[in-house]
PDB file of C-alpha atoms in Angstrom:
ATOM      1  CA  MET A  18     -15.551  21.447   7.337  1.00 64.00           C
ATOM      2  CA  PRO A  19     -18.295  23.725   8.119  1.00 80.00           C
ATOM      3  CA  ILE A  20     -16.819  24.109  11.809  1.00 85.00           C
ATOM      4  CA  ILE A  21     -13.891  26.697  11.917  1.00 85.00           C
ATOM      5  CA  LEU A  22     -11.739  27.001  14.795  1.00 86.00           C
ATOM      6  CA  ARG A  23     -10.819  30.629  15.745  1.00 87.00           C
ATOM      7  CA  LEU A  24      -7.974  29.564  17.810  1.00 89.00           C
ATOM      8  CA  ASP A  25      -5.691  32.461  16.355  1.00 88.00           C
ATOM      9  CA  ARG A  26      -8.019  35.203  16.946  1.00 89.00           C
ATOM     10  CA  MET A  27      -8.672  34.442  20.404  1.00 90.00           C
ATOM     11  CA  MET A  28      -4.647  33.786  21.107  1.00 91.00           C
ATOM     12  CA  ALA A  29      -4.200  37.289  19.181  1.00 91.00           C
ATOM     13  CA  ASP A  30      -6.718  38.788  21.937  1.00 91.00           C
ATOM     14  CA  ARG A  31      -4.780  37.199  24.733  1.00 90.00           C
ATOM     15  CA  LYS A  32      -1.503  37.832  23.422  1.00 91.00           C
ATOM     16  CA  MET A  33      -0.386  34.320  24.093  1.00 92.00           C
ATOM     17  CA  SER A  34       2.079  32.331  21.437  1.00 92.00           C
ATOM     18  CA  LEU A  35       1.442  28.912  20.299  1.00 91.00           C
ATOM     19  CA  ASN A  36       4.234  27.674  22.349  1.00 91.00           C
ATOM     20  CA  GLU A  37       2.961  29.055  25.735  1.00 92.00           C
ATOM     21  CA  LEU A  38      -0.785  27.928  24.907  1.00 92.00           C
ATOM     22  CA  SER A  39       0.875  24.221  24.069  1.00 92.00           C
ATOM     23  CA  GLU A  40       2.287  24.196  27.312  1.00 92.00           C
ATOM     24  CA  ARG A  41      -0.181  25.473  29.415  1.00 92.00           C
ATOM     25  CA  VAL A  42      -2.937  22.875  27.782  1.00 91.00           C
ATOM     26  CA  GLY A  43      -0.665  20.022  27.619  1.00 91.00           C
ATOM     27  CA  VAL A  44      -1.021  19.570  23.902  1.00 89.00           C
ATOM     28  CA  ALA A  45       1.951  19.253  21.528  1.00 91.00           C
ATOM     29  CA  ASN A  46       2.712  22.258  19.803  1.00 90.00           C
ATOM     30  CA  VAL A  47       2.501  20.051  16.511  1.00 91.00           C
ATOM     31  CA  ASN A  48      -0.929  19.062  17.654  1.00 89.00           C
ATOM     32  CA  LEU A  49      -2.217  22.601  18.692  1.00 89.00           C
ATOM     33  CA  SER A  50      -0.924  23.820  15.030  1.00 90.00           C
ATOM     34  CA  LYS A  51      -3.010  21.126  13.489  1.00 88.00           C
ATOM     35  CA  LEU A  52      -5.813  22.528  15.171  1.00 87.00           C
ATOM     36  CA  LYS A  53      -5.351  26.127  14.682  1.00 86.00           C
ATOM     37  CA  ASN A  54      -4.919  25.336  10.851  1.00 85.00           C
ATOM     38  CA  GLY A  55      -8.124  22.988  11.162  1.00 82.00           C
ATOM     39  CA  HIS A  56      -6.473  19.850  10.065  1.00 84.00           C
ATOM     40  CA  VAL A  57      -8.016  17.736  12.507  1.00 86.00           C
ATOM     41  CA  SER A  58     -11.704  16.138  12.298  1.00 84.00           C
ATOM     42  CA  ALA A  59     -12.373  16.132  15.910  1.00 88.00           C
ATOM     43  CA  ILE A  60     -11.669  17.767  19.516  1.00 90.00           C
ATOM     44  CA  ARG A  61     -12.141  16.074  22.765  1.00 91.00           C
ATOM     45  CA  PHE A  62     -14.363  17.827  25.464  1.00 93.00           C
ATOM     46  CA  SER A  63     -11.314  17.804  27.888  1.00 93.00           C
ATOM     47  CA  THR A  64      -9.130  19.401  25.233  1.00 92.00           C
ATOM     48  CA  LEU A  65     -11.731  22.015  24.612  1.00 92.00           C
ATOM     49  CA  GLU A  66     -11.895  22.754  28.078  1.00 94.00           C
ATOM     50  CA  ALA A  67      -8.329  22.991  28.910  1.00 93.00           C
ATOM     51  CA  ILE A  68      -8.201  25.500  25.999  1.00 93.00           C
ATOM     52  CA  CYS A  69     -11.228  27.577  27.253  1.00 94.00           C
ATOM     53  CA  ASP A  70      -9.858  27.489  30.653  1.00 94.00           C
ATOM     54  CA  VAL A  71      -6.170  28.736  29.708  1.00 93.00           C
ATOM     55  CA  LEU A  72      -7.657  31.583  27.264  1.00 93.00           C
ATOM     56  CA  ASP A  73     -10.372  32.524  29.629  1.00 92.00           C
ATOM     57  CA  CYS A  74     -13.222  32.092  27.079  1.00 93.00           C
ATOM     58  CA  GLN A  75     -16.509  30.104  26.151  1.00 94.00           C
ATOM     59  CA  PRO A  76     -16.414  27.435  23.463  1.00 93.00           C
ATOM     60  CA  GLY A  77     -18.425  29.436  21.294  1.00 92.00           C
ATOM     61  CA  ASP A  78     -15.523  32.183  21.283  1.00 91.00           C
ATOM     62  CA  ILE A  79     -13.310  29.634  19.373  1.00 91.00           C
ATOM     63  CA  LEU A  80     -15.616  27.499  17.389  1.00 90.00           C
ATOM     64  CA  GLU A  81     -17.400  28.734  14.480  1.00 88.00           C
ATOM     65  CA  TYR A  82     -20.135  27.250  12.438  1.00 88.00           C
ATOM     66  CA  ARG A  83     -20.193  28.189   8.365  1.00 84.00           C
ATOM     67  CA  ARG A  84     -22.910  26.840   6.187  1.00 83.00           C
ATOM     68  CA  ASP A  85     -21.493  25.333   3.023  1.00 75.00           C
ATOM     69  CA  ASP A  86     -22.273  26.943  -0.135  1.00 71.00           C
ATOM     70  CA  PRO A  87     -24.553  24.676  -1.848  1.00 68.00           C
TER      71      PRO A  87
ATOM     72  CA  MET B  20       0.288  -4.755  28.480  1.00 60.00           C
ATOM     73  CA  ASN B  21      -1.347  -6.245  25.760  1.00 78.00           C
ATOM     74  CA  GLN B  22       0.019  -4.043  23.343  1.00 84.00           C
ATOM     75  CA  GLU B  23       3.685  -5.060  24.733  1.00 88.00           C
ATOM     76  CA  LYS B  24       2.937  -8.782  23.958  1.00 90.00           C
ATOM     77  CA  MET B  25       1.853  -7.954  20.637  1.00 90.00           C
ATOM     78  CA  ILE B  26       5.191  -6.129  19.836  1.00 92.00           C
ATOM     79  CA  LYS B  27       7.161  -8.988  21.189  1.00 92.00           C
ATOM     80  CA  THR B  28       5.257 -11.348  19.391  1.00 92.00           C
ATOM     81  CA  ALA B  29       5.272  -9.612  15.892  1.00 92.00           C
ATOM     82  CA  LYS B  30       8.956  -9.351  16.386  1.00 93.00           C
ATOM     83  CA  VAL B  31       9.661 -13.046  16.939  1.00 95.00           C
ATOM     84  CA  LEU B  32       7.100 -14.142  14.149  1.00 94.00           C
ATOM     85  CA  ASP B  33       8.886 -11.411  11.836  1.00 94.00           C
ATOM     86  CA  THR B  34      12.342 -13.155  12.326  1.00 94.00           C
ATOM     87  CA  VAL B  35      10.800 -16.501  11.957  1.00 95.00           C
ATOM     88  CA  PHE B  36       8.849 -15.499   8.602  1.00 94.00           C
ATOM     89  CA  ARG B  37      12.355 -13.747   7.564  1.00 94.00           C
ATOM     90  CA  ILE B  38      14.531 -17.345   8.162  1.00 95.00           C
ATOM     91  CA  ALA B  39      11.486 -19.306   6.231  1.00 94.00           C
ATOM     92  CA  ARG B  40      11.689 -16.773   3.365  1.00 94.00           C
ATOM     93  CA  LYS B  41      15.275 -17.406   3.158  1.00 95.00           C
ATOM     94  CA  VAL B  42      15.042 -21.234   3.371  1.00 94.00           C
ATOM     95  CA  ALA B  43      12.104 -21.451   0.954  1.00 93.00           C
ATOM     96  CA  LEU B  44      14.310 -19.087  -1.714  1.00 93.00           C
ATOM     97  CA  ILE B  45      17.338 -21.280  -1.203  1.00 95.00           C
ATOM     98  CA  ALA B  46      15.091 -24.626  -1.539  1.00 93.00           C
ATOM     99  CA  LEU B  47      13.829 -22.978  -4.644  1.00 93.00           C
ATOM    100  CA  ILE B  48      17.090 -22.114  -6.299  1.00 94.00           C
ATOM    101  CA  VAL B  49      18.661 -25.511  -5.380  1.00 94.00           C
ATOM    102  CA  LEU B  50      15.648 -27.277  -7.031  1.00 92.00           C
ATOM    103  CA  VAL B  51      15.958 -25.426 -10.128  1.00 91.00           C
ATOM    104  CA  VAL B  52      19.823 -25.667 -10.241  1.00 92.00           C
ATOM    105  CA  ALA B  53      19.470 -29.626  -9.662  1.00 90.00           C
ATOM    106  CA  MET B  54      16.816 -30.121 -12.345  1.00 89.00           C
ATOM    107  CA  MET B  55      18.844 -28.130 -14.717  1.00 89.00           C
ATOM    108  CA  ALA B  56      21.924 -30.286 -13.890  1.00 88.00           C
ATOM    109  CA  ILE B  57      19.923 -33.612 -14.315  1.00 86.00           C
ATOM    110  CA  THR B  58      18.497 -32.330 -17.725  1.00 87.00           C
ATOM    111  CA  VAL B  59      22.042 -31.287 -19.002  1.00 87.00           C
ATOM    112  CA  VAL B  60      23.403 -34.746 -17.751  1.00 84.00           C
ATOM    113  CA  HIS B  61      20.617 -36.299 -19.673  1.00 82.00           C
ATOM    114  CA  LEU B  62      21.274 -34.529 -22.692  1.00 84.00           C
ATOM    115  CA  ILE B  63      24.962 -35.345 -22.702  1.00 85.00           C
ATOM    116  CA  ASN B  64      24.297 -39.229 -21.558  1.00 80.00           C
ATOM    117  CA  PRO B  65      20.942 -40.079 -22.245  1.00 76.00           C
ATOM    118  CA  ASP B  66      21.668 -43.776 -20.766  1.00 73.00           C
ATOM    119  CA  ALA B  67      22.743 -42.415 -17.301  1.00 69.00           C
ATOM    120  CA  THR B  68      20.246 -43.842 -14.859  1.00 63.00           C
ATOM    121  CA  ILE B  69      18.320 -40.983 -12.951  1.00 60.00           C
ATOM    122  CA  GLY B  70      17.756 -41.256  -9.397  1.00 55.00           C
ATOM    123  CA  THR B  71      17.531 -44.888  -7.812  1.00 52.00           C
ATOM    124  CA  GLY B  72      15.600 -46.303 -11.036  1.00 52.00           C
ATOM    125  CA  PHE B  73      12.053 -47.679 -11.189  1.00 55.00           C
ATOM    126  CA  ALA B  74      12.500 -51.122 -10.832  1.00 59.00           C
ATOM    127  CA  SER B  75       9.480 -51.856  -8.382  1.00 62.00           C
ATOM    128  CA  LEU B  76       6.103 -49.907  -8.209  1.00 58.00           C
ATOM    129  CA  GLU B  77       4.339 -49.603  -4.813  1.00 60.00           C
ATOM    130  CA  VAL B  78       0.644 -49.063  -4.920  1.00 54.00           C
ATOM    131  CA  GLY B  79      -0.680 -49.128  -1.483  1.00 55.00           C
ATOM    132  CA  SER B  80       0.531 -52.277   0.181  1.00 61.00           C
ATOM    133  CA  VAL B  81       1.148 -54.139  -3.318  1.00 59.00           C
ATOM    134  CA  THR B  82       4.413 -53.898  -4.719  1.00 62.00           C
ATOM    135  CA  PHE B  83       4.784 -54.596  -8.517  1.00 58.00           C
ATOM    136  CA  GLU B  84       8.442 -55.749  -9.754  1.00 61.00           C
ATOM    137  CA  MET B  85       8.884 -54.517 -13.246  1.00 59.00           C
ATOM    138  CA  MET B  86      10.301 -56.359 -15.917  1.00 59.00           C
ATOM    139  CA  PRO B  87      13.634 -54.715 -17.142  1.00 60.00           C
ATOM    140  CA  GLU B  88      11.679 -54.128 -20.728  1.00 59.00           C
ATOM    141  CA  THR B  89       8.844 -52.274 -18.993  1.00 59.00           C
ATOM    142  CA  THR B  90      10.650 -50.005 -16.676  1.00 62.00           C
ATOM    143  CA  PRO B  91      10.217 -46.243 -17.683  1.00 65.00           C
ATOM    144  CA  THR B  92      13.123 -44.608 -19.616  1.00 72.00           C
ATOM    145  CA  ASN B  93      15.037 -42.164 -18.296  1.00 74.00           C
ATOM    146  CA  ARG B  94      13.146 -39.549 -20.513  1.00 77.00           C
ATOM    147  CA  GLN B  95      10.004 -40.654 -18.896  1.00 75.00           C
ATOM    148  CA  ILE B  96      11.270 -40.315 -15.599  1.00 77.00           C
ATOM    149  CA  LEU B  97      12.771 -36.969 -16.343  1.00 81.00           C
ATOM    150  CA  VAL B  98       9.314 -35.505 -17.610  1.00 81.00           C
ATOM    151  CA  LEU B  99       7.619 -36.996 -14.247  1.00 79.00           C
ATOM    152  CA  THR B 100      10.412 -35.017 -12.226  1.00 82.00           C
ATOM    153  CA  TRP B 101      10.193 -31.958 -14.353  1.00 85.00           C
ATOM    154  CA  ILE B 102       6.348 -31.823 -13.533  1.00 83.00           C
ATOM    155  CA  ILE B 103       6.578 -32.373  -9.936  1.00 85.00           C
ATOM    156  CA  SER B 104       9.459 -29.730  -9.762  1.00 88.00           C
ATOM    157  CA  LEU B 105       7.755 -27.202 -11.803  1.00 89.00           C
ATOM    158  CA  PHE B 106       4.756 -27.342  -9.555  1.00 87.00           C
ATOM    159  CA  ALA B 107       7.017 -27.470  -6.313  1.00 89.00           C
ATOM    160  CA  VAL B 108       8.564 -24.325  -7.872  1.00 92.00           C
ATOM    161  CA  GLY B 109       4.927 -22.617  -8.405  1.00 90.00           C
ATOM    162  CA  CYS B 110       3.731 -23.752  -4.854  1.00 90.00           C
ATOM    163  CA  GLY B 111       7.179 -22.595  -3.258  1.00 92.00           C
ATOM    164  CA  LEU B 112       6.839 -19.083  -5.143  1.00 93.00           C
ATOM    165  CA  ILE B 113       3.138 -18.541  -3.913  1.00 93.00           C
ATOM    166  CA  LEU B 114       4.383 -19.495  -0.281  1.00 93.00           C
ATOM    167  CA  TYR B 115       7.275 -17.181  -0.406  1.00 94.00           C
ATOM    168  CA  ASP B 116       4.944 -14.148  -1.512  1.00 94.00           C
ATOM    169  CA  ILE B 117       2.571 -15.388   1.361  1.00 94.00           C
ATOM    170  CA  LEU B 118       5.439 -14.985   3.834  1.00 94.00           C
ATOM    171  CA  ARG B 119       6.336 -11.882   2.437  1.00 94.00           C
ATOM    172  CA  GLN B 120       2.771 -10.662   2.952  1.00 94.00           C
ATOM    173  CA  ALA B 121       2.722 -11.717   6.380  1.00 93.00           C
ATOM    174  CA  GLY B 122       5.844  -9.817   7.070  1.00 93.00           C
ATOM    175  CA  LYS B 123       4.280  -6.742   5.725  1.00 93.00           C
ATOM    176  CA  ILE B 124       1.549  -7.400   8.210  1.00 93.00           C
ATOM    177  CA  LEU B 125       3.860  -7.497  11.523  1.00 93.00           C
ATOM    178  CA  ASP B 126       5.342  -4.243  10.204  1.00 91.00           C
ATOM    179  CA  PRO B 127       3.039  -1.815  11.628  1.00 91.00           C
ATOM    180  CA  MET B 128       2.173  -4.417  14.592  1.00 91.00           C
ATOM    181  CA  LYS B 129       5.964  -4.034  15.645  1.00 90.00           C
ATOM    182  CA  GLU B 130       5.326  -0.696  16.209  1.00 88.00           C
ATOM    183  CA  GLY B 131       2.263  -0.991  17.924  1.00 86.00           C
ATOM    184  CA  ASN B 132      -0.433  -0.155  15.776  1.00 86.00           C
ATOM    185  CA  PRO B 133      -2.063  -3.153  13.994  1.00 88.00           C
ATOM    186  CA  PHE B 134      -4.678  -1.141  12.246  1.00 91.00           C
ATOM    187  CA  HIS B 135      -2.669   0.331   9.335  1.00 91.00           C
ATOM    188  CA  PRO B 136      -4.471   0.861   6.013  1.00 90.00           C
ATOM    189  CA  SER B 137      -2.118  -1.515   4.556  1.00 92.00           C
ATOM    190  CA  VAL B 138      -2.693  -4.469   6.772  1.00 94.00           C
ATOM    191  CA  SER B 139      -6.293  -5.156   5.268  1.00 94.00           C
ATOM    192  CA  SER B 140      -5.204  -5.174   2.038  1.00 94.00           C
ATOM    193  CA  ASN B 141      -2.235  -7.610   2.840  1.00 95.00           C
ATOM    194  CA  ILE B 142      -4.669  -9.836   4.448  1.00 95.00           C
ATOM    195  CA  ARG B 143      -6.671 -10.032   1.367  1.00 95.00           C
ATOM    196  CA  HIS B 144      -3.665 -10.431  -0.709  1.00 95.00           C
ATOM    197  CA  ILE B 145      -2.799 -13.576   1.357  1.00 95.00           C
ATOM    198  CA  GLY B 146      -6.389 -14.933   0.927  1.00 95.00           C
ATOM    199  CA  ILE B 147      -6.097 -14.730  -2.885  1.00 95.00           C
ATOM    200  CA  LEU B 148      -2.640 -16.442  -2.677  1.00 94.00           C
ATOM    201  CA  ILE B 149      -4.123 -19.150  -0.562  1.00 93.00           C
ATOM    202  CA  LEU B 150      -6.734 -19.795  -2.818  1.00 92.00           C
ATOM    203  CA  ILE B 151      -4.098 -19.836  -5.954  1.00 92.00           C
ATOM    204  CA  LEU B 152      -1.999 -22.222  -3.805  1.00 91.00           C
ATOM    205  CA  ASP B 153      -4.889 -24.617  -3.074  1.00 90.00           C
ATOM    206  CA  PHE B 154      -5.808 -24.720  -6.711  1.00 88.00           C
ATOM    207  CA  VAL B 155      -2.480 -25.207  -7.583  1.00 87.00           C
ATOM    208  CA  GLN B 156      -2.009 -28.364  -5.411  1.00 85.00           C
ATOM    209  CA  GLN B 157      -5.423 -29.505  -6.744  1.00 86.00           C
ATOM    210  CA  ILE B 158      -4.062 -29.349 -10.325  1.00 85.00           C
ATOM    211  CA  THR B 159      -0.755 -30.896  -8.894  1.00 83.00           C
ATOM    212  CA  ASP B 160      -2.752 -33.964  -7.751  1.00 81.00           C
ATOM    213  CA  PHE B 161      -4.772 -34.104 -10.707  1.00 82.00           C
ATOM    214  CA  VAL B 162      -1.788 -33.970 -13.287  1.00 81.00           C
ATOM    215  CA  LEU B 163       0.312 -36.405 -11.043  1.00 79.00           C
ATOM    216  CA  SER B 164      -2.527 -39.006 -10.668  1.00 78.00           C
ATOM    217  CA  ALA B 165      -3.045 -39.062 -14.314  1.00 78.00           C
ATOM    218  CA  TYR B 166       0.370 -39.255 -15.216  1.00 76.00           C
ATOM    219  CA  ALA B 167       0.886 -42.175 -12.703  1.00 72.00           C
ATOM    220  CA  ASN B 168      -2.116 -43.923 -14.133  1.00 73.00           C
ATOM    221  CA  HIS B 169      -0.855 -43.488 -17.636  1.00 73.00           C
ATOM    222  CA  LEU B 170       2.579 -45.021 -16.433  1.00 69.00           C
ATOM    223  CA  ILE B 171       0.965 -47.957 -14.440  1.00 68.00           C
ATOM    224  CA  SER B 172      -1.358 -48.727 -17.335  1.00 69.00           C
ATOM    225  CA  LYS B 173       1.456 -48.765 -19.785  1.00 67.00           C
ATOM    226  CA  PHE B 174       4.205 -50.841 -17.654  1.00 63.00           C
ATOM    227  CA  LEU B 175       1.817 -53.426 -16.051  1.00 62.00           C
ATOM    228  CA  PRO B 176       0.670 -56.995 -17.582  1.00 59.00           C
ATOM    229  CA  SER B 177      -2.427 -56.787 -19.734  1.00 57.00           C
ATOM    230  CA  ASP B 178      -4.348 -58.766 -17.240  1.00 56.00           C
ATOM    231  CA  ALA B 179      -3.531 -56.606 -14.222  1.00 55.00           C
ATOM    232  CA  SER B 180      -5.791 -53.519 -13.370  1.00 54.00           C
ATOM    233  CA  VAL B 181      -4.971 -50.730 -10.930  1.00 54.00           C
ATOM    234  CA  LEU B 182      -7.001 -47.514 -10.718  1.00 54.00           C
ATOM    235  CA  ILE B 183      -5.716 -44.261  -9.286  1.00 54.00           C
ATOM    236  CA  GLU B 184      -8.301 -41.727  -9.188  1.00 55.00           C
ATOM    237  CA  SER B 185      -7.645 -38.852 -11.122  1.00 55.00           C
ATOM    238  CA  ASN B 186     -10.833 -36.757 -11.232  1.00 60.00           C
ATOM    239  CA  PHE B 187     -10.321 -33.210 -10.419  1.00 60.00           C
ATOM    240  CA  GLN B 188     -11.975 -32.212  -7.379  1.00 65.00           C
ATOM    241  CA  LEU B 189     -12.187 -28.567  -6.085  1.00 64.00           C
ATOM    242  CA  SER B 190     -11.333 -28.316  -2.441  1.00 72.00           C
ATOM    243  CA  LEU B 191     -13.459 -26.098  -0.315  1.00 83.00           C
ATOM    244  CA  THR B 192     -10.960 -25.555   2.274  1.00 86.00           C
ATOM    245  CA  GLY B 193      -9.091 -22.750   0.274  1.00 86.00           C
ATOM    246  CA  VAL B 194     -12.427 -21.099  -0.435  1.00 90.00           C
ATOM    247  CA  LEU B 195     -13.433 -21.112   2.960  1.00 92.00           C
ATOM    248  CA  VAL B 196      -9.944 -19.803   4.384  1.00 93.00           C
ATOM    249  CA  PHE B 197     -10.117 -17.088   1.633  1.00 93.00           C
ATOM    250  CA  PHE B 198     -13.471 -15.636   2.746  1.00 95.00           C
ATOM    251  CA  ILE B 199     -12.507 -15.992   6.331  1.00 96.00           C
ATOM    252  CA  LEU B 200      -9.437 -13.608   5.509  1.00 96.00           C
ATOM    253  CA  LEU B 201     -11.685 -11.671   3.405  1.00 96.00           C
ATOM    254  CA  LEU B 202     -13.749 -10.995   6.423  1.00 97.00           C
ATOM    255  CA  VAL B 203     -10.956 -10.452   8.817  1.00 96.00           C
ATOM    256  CA  SER B 204      -9.666  -7.869   6.248  1.00 96.00           C
ATOM    257  CA  TYR B 205     -12.734  -5.818   6.182  1.00 96.00           C
ATOM    258  CA  VAL B 206     -12.240  -5.783  10.200  1.00 96.00           C
ATOM    259  CA  PHE B 207      -8.871  -4.437   9.886  1.00 95.00           C
ATOM    260  CA  GLN B 208     -10.025  -1.941   7.399  1.00 95.00           C
ATOM    261  CA  TYR B 209     -12.819  -0.663   9.825  1.00 96.00           C
ATOM    262  CA  GLY B 210     -10.102  -0.645  12.491  1.00 95.00           C
ATOM    263  CA  ALA B 211      -7.822   1.460  10.324  1.00 94.00           C
ATOM    264  CA  GLN B 212     -10.712   4.080   9.920  1.00 92.00           C
ATOM    265  CA  LEU B 213     -11.468   4.074  13.667  1.00 92.00           C
ATOM    266  CA  GLN B 214      -7.498   4.558  14.167  1.00 90.00           C
ATOM    267  CA  GLN B 215      -7.494   7.288  11.780  1.00 88.00           C
ATOM    268  CA  LEU B 216     -10.419   9.099  13.401  1.00 88.00           C
ATOM    269  CA  SER B 217      -8.565   8.644  16.548  1.00 88.00           C
ATOM    270  CA  ASP B 218      -5.123   9.925  15.576  1.00 85.00           C
ATOM    271  CA  GLU B 219      -6.878  12.924  13.920  1.00 84.00           C
ATOM    272  CA  THR B 220      -8.819  13.925  17.240  1.00 87.00           C
ATOM    273  CA  LEU B 221      -7.191  16.043  19.761  1.00 84.00           C
TER     274      LEU B 221
END
């Protein structure tokens, strides 16, 4: 998948644990872990909005596009 | 609300199918055991009368009284009974598998999710079984009518003529049901893909 989530980097910058983020965003710990490890195929704007709100960042700070090698 | 109705209906149907499966299985076992017993009795005592005997033969509104010397023998009656029983067992086994597959379809529905990847393949399986069941029934009709024709021509007076249709006719009902179920299975397959996409979306 060329879209990579840099959630762990942003969480480290904000010194926030996965449990705290899951509580504040309102997403289950397991699902947030899947999101962090790139095991989801899509993310809702509402979820992205909640994460950006809690981490005080832009979507571009946690989403990265990497072109697949041909 | 609709999901609750689906779960409730699925649970009720599951119970009904489970009971029907048990009844079908018991009926099949009883039939096979009964046929074995009749055959054993016939082997021990070939002169023992099987059933009520074929003293008369009804064809539509006409009843033919048979002369004692033209009555079918025990062996002929046994052969006819075995043919009917074998087809009945075949149809019963197919019906049992249809009920089993229907029960499998209900499993994910009982949990509130009808779009499980296994549902589409189970629906397709039922479609194939219905097609086979229809085909077996057609063969049964053909074989029994052919055998009845043979018996009637053998036991009626030479100047009498009775005709029972024994041509093989392929019914389109089974084929139609199969294709409808095939289309429904594709709908469920697509539904399962959408469900997976939805489950993987956060």
